[in-house]
mmCIF file of C-alpha atoms in Angstrom:
data_model
loop_
_atom_site.group_PDB
_atom_site.id
_atom_site.type_symbol
_atom_site.label_atom_id
_atom_site.label_comp_id
_atom_site.label_asym_id
_atom_site.label_seq_id
_atom_site.Cartn_x
_atom_site.Cartn_y
_atom_site.Cartn_z
ATOM 1 C CA UNK E 1 237.249 25.987 149.725
ATOM 2 C CA UNK E 2 235.465 25.217 146.446
ATOM 3 C CA UNK E 3 231.666 25.280 146.395
ATOM 4 C CA UNK E 4 229.553 22.133 146.171
ATOM 5 C CA UNK E 5 228.868 23.030 142.525
ATOM 6 C CA UNK E 6 232.591 23.036 141.695
ATOM 7 C CA UNK E 7 233.237 19.913 143.777
ATOM 8 C CA UNK E 8 230.425 17.952 142.130
ATOM 9 C CA UNK E 9 231.480 19.123 138.668
ATOM 10 C CA UNK E 10 235.055 17.967 139.261
ATOM 11 C CA UNK E 11 233.885 14.594 140.577
ATOM 12 C CA UNK E 12 231.630 14.062 137.567
ATOM 13 C CA UNK E 13 234.616 14.757 135.301
ATOM 14 C CA UNK E 14 236.581 12.068 137.159
ATOM 15 C CA UNK E 15 238.930 14.608 138.761
ATOM 16 C CA UNK E 16 240.316 13.121 141.999
ATOM 17 C CA UNK E 17 240.825 16.663 143.343
ATOM 18 C CA UNK E 18 237.027 16.983 143.471
ATOM 19 C CA UNK E 19 236.872 13.940 145.733
ATOM 20 C CA UNK E 20 239.656 15.378 147.890
ATOM 21 C CA UNK E 21 237.711 18.649 148.225
ATOM 22 C CA UNK E 22 234.520 16.739 149.036
ATOM 23 C CA UNK E 23 236.346 14.811 151.757
ATOM 24 C CA UNK E 24 237.927 17.987 153.159
ATOM 25 C CA UNK E 25 234.612 19.812 153.294
ATOM 26 C CA UNK E 26 232.334 17.076 154.644
ATOM 27 C CA UNK E 27 234.413 14.446 156.456
ATOM 28 C CA UNK E 28 234.492 15.983 159.929
ATOM 29 C CA UNK E 29 230.852 17.197 159.999
ATOM 30 C CA UNK E 30 229.708 13.773 158.789
ATOM 31 C CA UNK E 31 231.794 12.003 161.449
ATOM 32 C CA UNK E 32 230.210 14.179 164.150
ATOM 33 C CA UNK E 33 226.796 13.454 162.691
ATOM 34 C CA UNK E 34 227.384 9.674 162.623
ATOM 35 C CA UNK E 35 228.772 9.842 166.146
ATOM 36 C CA UNK E 36 225.471 11.331 167.350
ATOM 37 C CA UNK E 37 223.889 8.017 166.353
ATOM 38 C CA UNK E 38 226.667 5.599 167.204
ATOM 39 C CA UNK E 39 228.427 7.229 170.160
ATOM 40 C CA UNK E 40 231.666 5.683 168.892
ATOM 41 C CA UNK E 41 234.021 8.073 167.104
ATOM 42 C CA UNK E 42 236.153 5.340 165.534
ATOM 43 C CA UNK E 43 233.143 3.492 164.183
ATOM 44 C CA UNK E 44 231.737 6.813 162.970
ATOM 45 C CA UNK E 45 234.960 7.517 161.073
ATOM 46 C CA UNK E 46 234.772 4.052 159.498
ATOM 47 C CA UNK E 47 231.145 4.557 158.460
ATOM 48 C CA UNK E 48 231.893 7.932 156.857
ATOM 49 C CA UNK E 49 234.945 6.604 155.024
ATOM 50 C CA UNK E 50 232.909 3.660 153.726
ATOM 51 C CA UNK E 51 230.250 6.038 152.441
ATOM 52 C CA UNK E 52 232.836 8.175 150.619
ATOM 53 C CA UNK E 53 234.221 5.013 148.990
ATOM 54 C CA UNK E 54 230.702 3.892 148.076
ATOM 55 C CA UNK E 55 229.909 7.364 146.688
ATOM 56 C CA UNK E 56 232.987 7.195 144.441
ATOM 57 C CA UNK E 57 233.175 3.501 143.479
ATOM 58 C CA UNK E 58 229.455 3.038 142.834
ATOM 59 C CA UNK E 59 229.419 6.379 140.995
ATOM 60 C CA UNK E 60 226.487 7.568 143.095
ATOM 61 C CA UNK E 61 227.401 11.147 142.205
ATOM 62 C CA UNK E 62 226.173 10.555 138.632
ATOM 63 C CA UNK E 63 222.583 10.506 139.873
ATOM 64 C CA UNK E 64 222.884 13.958 141.437
ATOM 65 C CA UNK E 65 221.450 16.586 139.132
ATOM 66 C CA UNK E 66 222.521 19.671 141.099
ATOM 67 C CA UNK E 67 225.021 20.528 143.777
ATOM 68 C CA UNK E 68 222.161 21.690 146.027
ATOM 69 C CA UNK E 69 221.385 18.078 146.894
ATOM 70 C CA UNK E 70 225.003 17.033 147.538
ATOM 71 C CA UNK E 71 224.984 17.878 151.244
ATOM 72 C CA UNK E 72 221.590 16.271 151.845
ATOM 73 C CA UNK E 73 222.634 13.190 149.909
ATOM 74 C CA UNK E 74 225.834 12.713 151.922
ATOM 75 C CA UNK E 75 224.094 13.211 155.269
ATOM 76 C CA UNK E 76 221.373 10.750 154.217
ATOM 77 C CA UNK E 77 223.974 8.157 153.188
ATOM 78 C CA UNK E 78 225.696 8.462 156.567
ATOM 79 C CA UNK E 79 222.419 8.483 158.486
ATOM 80 C CA UNK E 80 221.235 5.291 156.773
ATOM 81 C CA UNK E 81 224.596 3.573 157.253
ATOM 82 C CA UNK E 82 224.585 4.564 160.938
ATOM 83 C CA UNK E 83 221.064 3.275 161.458
ATOM 84 C CA UNK E 84 221.975 0.037 159.677
ATOM 85 C CA UNK E 85 224.963 -0.330 161.987
ATOM 86 C CA UNK E 86 222.738 0.175 165.025
ATOM 87 C CA UNK E 87 220.325 -2.473 163.728
ATOM 88 C CA UNK E 88 223.210 -4.896 163.325
ATOM 89 C CA UNK E 89 224.278 -4.334 166.916
ATOM 90 C CA UNK E 90 220.906 -3.960 168.591
ATOM 91 C CA UNK E 91 217.852 -5.808 167.287
ATOM 92 C CA UNK E 92 215.669 -3.608 169.481
ATOM 93 C CA UNK E 93 216.750 -0.513 167.532
ATOM 94 C CA UNK E 94 213.740 -0.968 165.230
ATOM 95 C CA UNK E 95 211.476 0.260 168.011
ATOM 96 C CA UNK E 96 213.750 3.118 169.067
ATOM 97 C CA UNK E 97 212.717 6.709 168.560
ATOM 98 C CA UNK E 98 215.244 8.625 166.439
ATOM 99 C CA UNK E 99 213.530 12.003 166.276
ATOM 100 C CA UNK E 100 216.148 13.581 168.540
ATOM 101 C CA UNK E 101 218.722 12.847 165.835
ATOM 102 C CA UNK E 102 217.028 15.304 163.486
ATOM 103 C CA UNK E 103 218.547 18.028 165.636
ATOM 104 C CA UNK E 104 221.984 16.411 165.306
ATOM 105 C CA UNK E 105 221.610 16.387 161.515
ATOM 106 C CA UNK E 106 220.559 20.019 161.461
ATOM 107 C CA UNK E 107 223.425 20.981 163.768
ATOM 108 C CA UNK E 108 225.960 19.064 161.679
ATOM 109 C CA UNK E 109 224.751 20.784 158.504
ATOM 110 C CA UNK E 110 224.960 24.176 160.184
ATOM 111 C CA UNK E 111 228.477 23.316 161.318
ATOM 112 C CA UNK E 112 229.401 22.252 157.807
ATOM 113 C CA UNK E 113 228.431 25.645 156.403
ATOM 114 C CA UNK E 114 228.843 28.195 159.196
ATOM 115 C CA UNK E 115 231.806 26.461 160.793
ATOM 116 C CA UNK E 116 233.769 26.161 157.580
ATOM 117 C CA UNK E 117 233.141 29.829 156.833
ATOM 118 C CA UNK E 118 234.245 30.913 160.316
ATOM 119 C CA UNK E 119 237.411 28.835 160.191
ATOM 120 C CA UNK E 120 238.279 30.108 156.713
ATOM 121 C CA UNK E 121 237.630 33.689 157.819
ATOM 122 C CA UNK E 122 239.958 33.191 160.783
ATOM 123 C CA UNK E 123 242.551 31.608 158.471
ATOM 124 C CA UNK E 124 242.258 34.547 156.056
ATOM 125 C CA UNK E 125 243.100 36.941 158.898
ATOM 126 C CA UNK E 126 246.506 35.280 159.362
ATOM 127 C CA UNK E 127 249.587 36.607 157.594
ATOM 128 C CA UNK E 128 249.933 34.829 154.226
ATOM 129 C CA UNK E 129 252.990 32.697 155.078
ATOM 130 C CA UNK E 130 251.508 31.702 158.452
ATOM 131 C CA UNK E 131 248.231 30.775 156.761
ATOM 132 C CA UNK E 132 250.076 28.610 154.251
ATOM 133 C CA UNK E 133 251.958 26.815 157.045
ATOM 134 C CA UNK E 134 248.772 26.150 159.059
ATOM 135 C CA UNK E 135 246.983 24.827 155.976
ATOM 136 C CA UNK E 136 249.909 22.573 155.016
ATOM 137 C CA UNK E 137 250.389 21.071 158.482
ATOM 138 C CA UNK E 138 246.898 21.062 159.981
ATOM 139 C CA UNK E 139 244.595 20.702 156.981
ATOM 140 C CA UNK E 140 246.724 18.812 154.483
ATOM 141 C CA UNK E 141 248.493 16.734 157.174
ATOM 142 C CA UNK E 142 251.938 17.391 155.737
ATOM 143 C CA UNK E 143 255.000 16.689 157.804
ATOM 144 C CA UNK E 144 257.128 19.655 158.859
ATOM 145 C CA UNK E 145 259.849 18.709 156.394
ATOM 146 C CA UNK E 146 257.384 18.404 153.492
ATOM 147 C CA UNK E 147 255.843 21.781 154.283
ATOM 148 C CA UNK E 148 259.285 23.355 154.623
ATOM 149 C CA UNK E 149 260.292 22.056 151.198
ATOM 150 C CA UNK E 150 257.051 23.168 149.561
ATOM 151 C CA UNK E 151 257.165 26.651 151.104
ATOM 152 C CA UNK E 152 260.950 26.914 150.734
ATOM 153 C CA UNK E 153 261.626 27.732 154.393
ATOM 154 C CA UNK E 154 263.360 25.924 157.231
ATOM 155 C CA UNK E 155 261.674 23.388 159.485
ATOM 156 C CA UNK E 156 262.223 25.762 162.421
ATOM 157 C CA UNK E 157 260.377 28.512 160.523
ATOM 158 C CA UNK E 158 257.508 26.080 159.945
ATOM 159 C CA UNK E 159 257.352 25.281 163.665
ATOM 160 C CA UNK E 160 257.477 28.954 164.656
ATOM 161 C CA UNK E 161 254.829 30.060 162.154
ATOM 162 C CA UNK E 162 252.602 27.116 163.049
ATOM 163 C CA UNK E 163 252.805 27.825 166.776
ATOM 164 C CA UNK E 164 251.994 31.505 166.224
ATOM 165 C CA UNK E 165 249.256 30.751 163.700
ATOM 166 C CA UNK E 166 247.514 28.261 165.959
ATOM 167 C CA UNK E 167 247.667 30.693 168.861
ATOM 168 C CA UNK E 168 246.050 33.407 166.699
ATOM 169 C CA UNK E 169 243.400 30.996 165.426
ATOM 170 C CA UNK E 170 242.629 29.821 168.936
ATOM 171 C CA UNK E 171 242.189 33.450 169.957
ATOM 172 C CA UNK E 172 240.060 34.257 166.878
ATOM 173 C CA UNK E 173 237.842 31.234 167.513
ATOM 174 C CA UNK E 174 237.799 31.522 171.318
ATOM 175 C CA UNK E 175 234.008 31.808 171.340
ATOM 176 C CA UNK E 176 233.822 28.616 169.245
ATOM 177 C CA UNK E 177 236.495 26.286 170.636
ATOM 178 C CA UNK E 178 234.527 23.376 169.180
ATOM 179 C CA UNK E 179 235.402 24.647 165.697
ATOM 180 C CA UNK E 180 239.050 25.014 166.585
ATOM 181 C CA UNK E 181 239.213 21.471 167.948
ATOM 182 C CA UNK E 182 237.174 19.962 165.110
ATOM 183 C CA UNK E 183 239.076 21.505 162.231
ATOM 184 C CA UNK E 184 242.546 21.296 163.684
ATOM 185 C CA UNK E 185 242.515 17.949 165.486
ATOM 186 C CA UNK E 186 245.047 15.457 164.201
#
């Protein structure tokens, strides 16, 4: 997974791959963060997607001087959008106390960094071909046939390697099933 520095640099150059990497790194933690406010996973996904579109289309990334602020900026965008959504739905939200959401933000940031590292470490422990299959199917959302063509193996080999890889990952991440579910949910 590229660093925030590399991701931001690619985005500033207009490279769509940078946006793809940004989405891959931050989408799920931001959805969980928004969901802490909204308690509606589908609405949270919509909010996060809207903020990614806003970030790209309005060229908000141009105002970021360093990659160190990228994470904070994205979480702030999502937090503000979530609070605005709450205000739209509930006029009494202005008087609500949101201090307990600071913990959710901190936890989501920790998940974004520690969780990604743990999942990638577990992925790195897989045999190379198995790792490639898991990444193609679970992280890149390829179909079995697409992955088979890209990796030049049969669809049955893809299924077998995926099943074995997921079992090994589940075992490797058994103390953090939340990470397994978060990163490999479809």
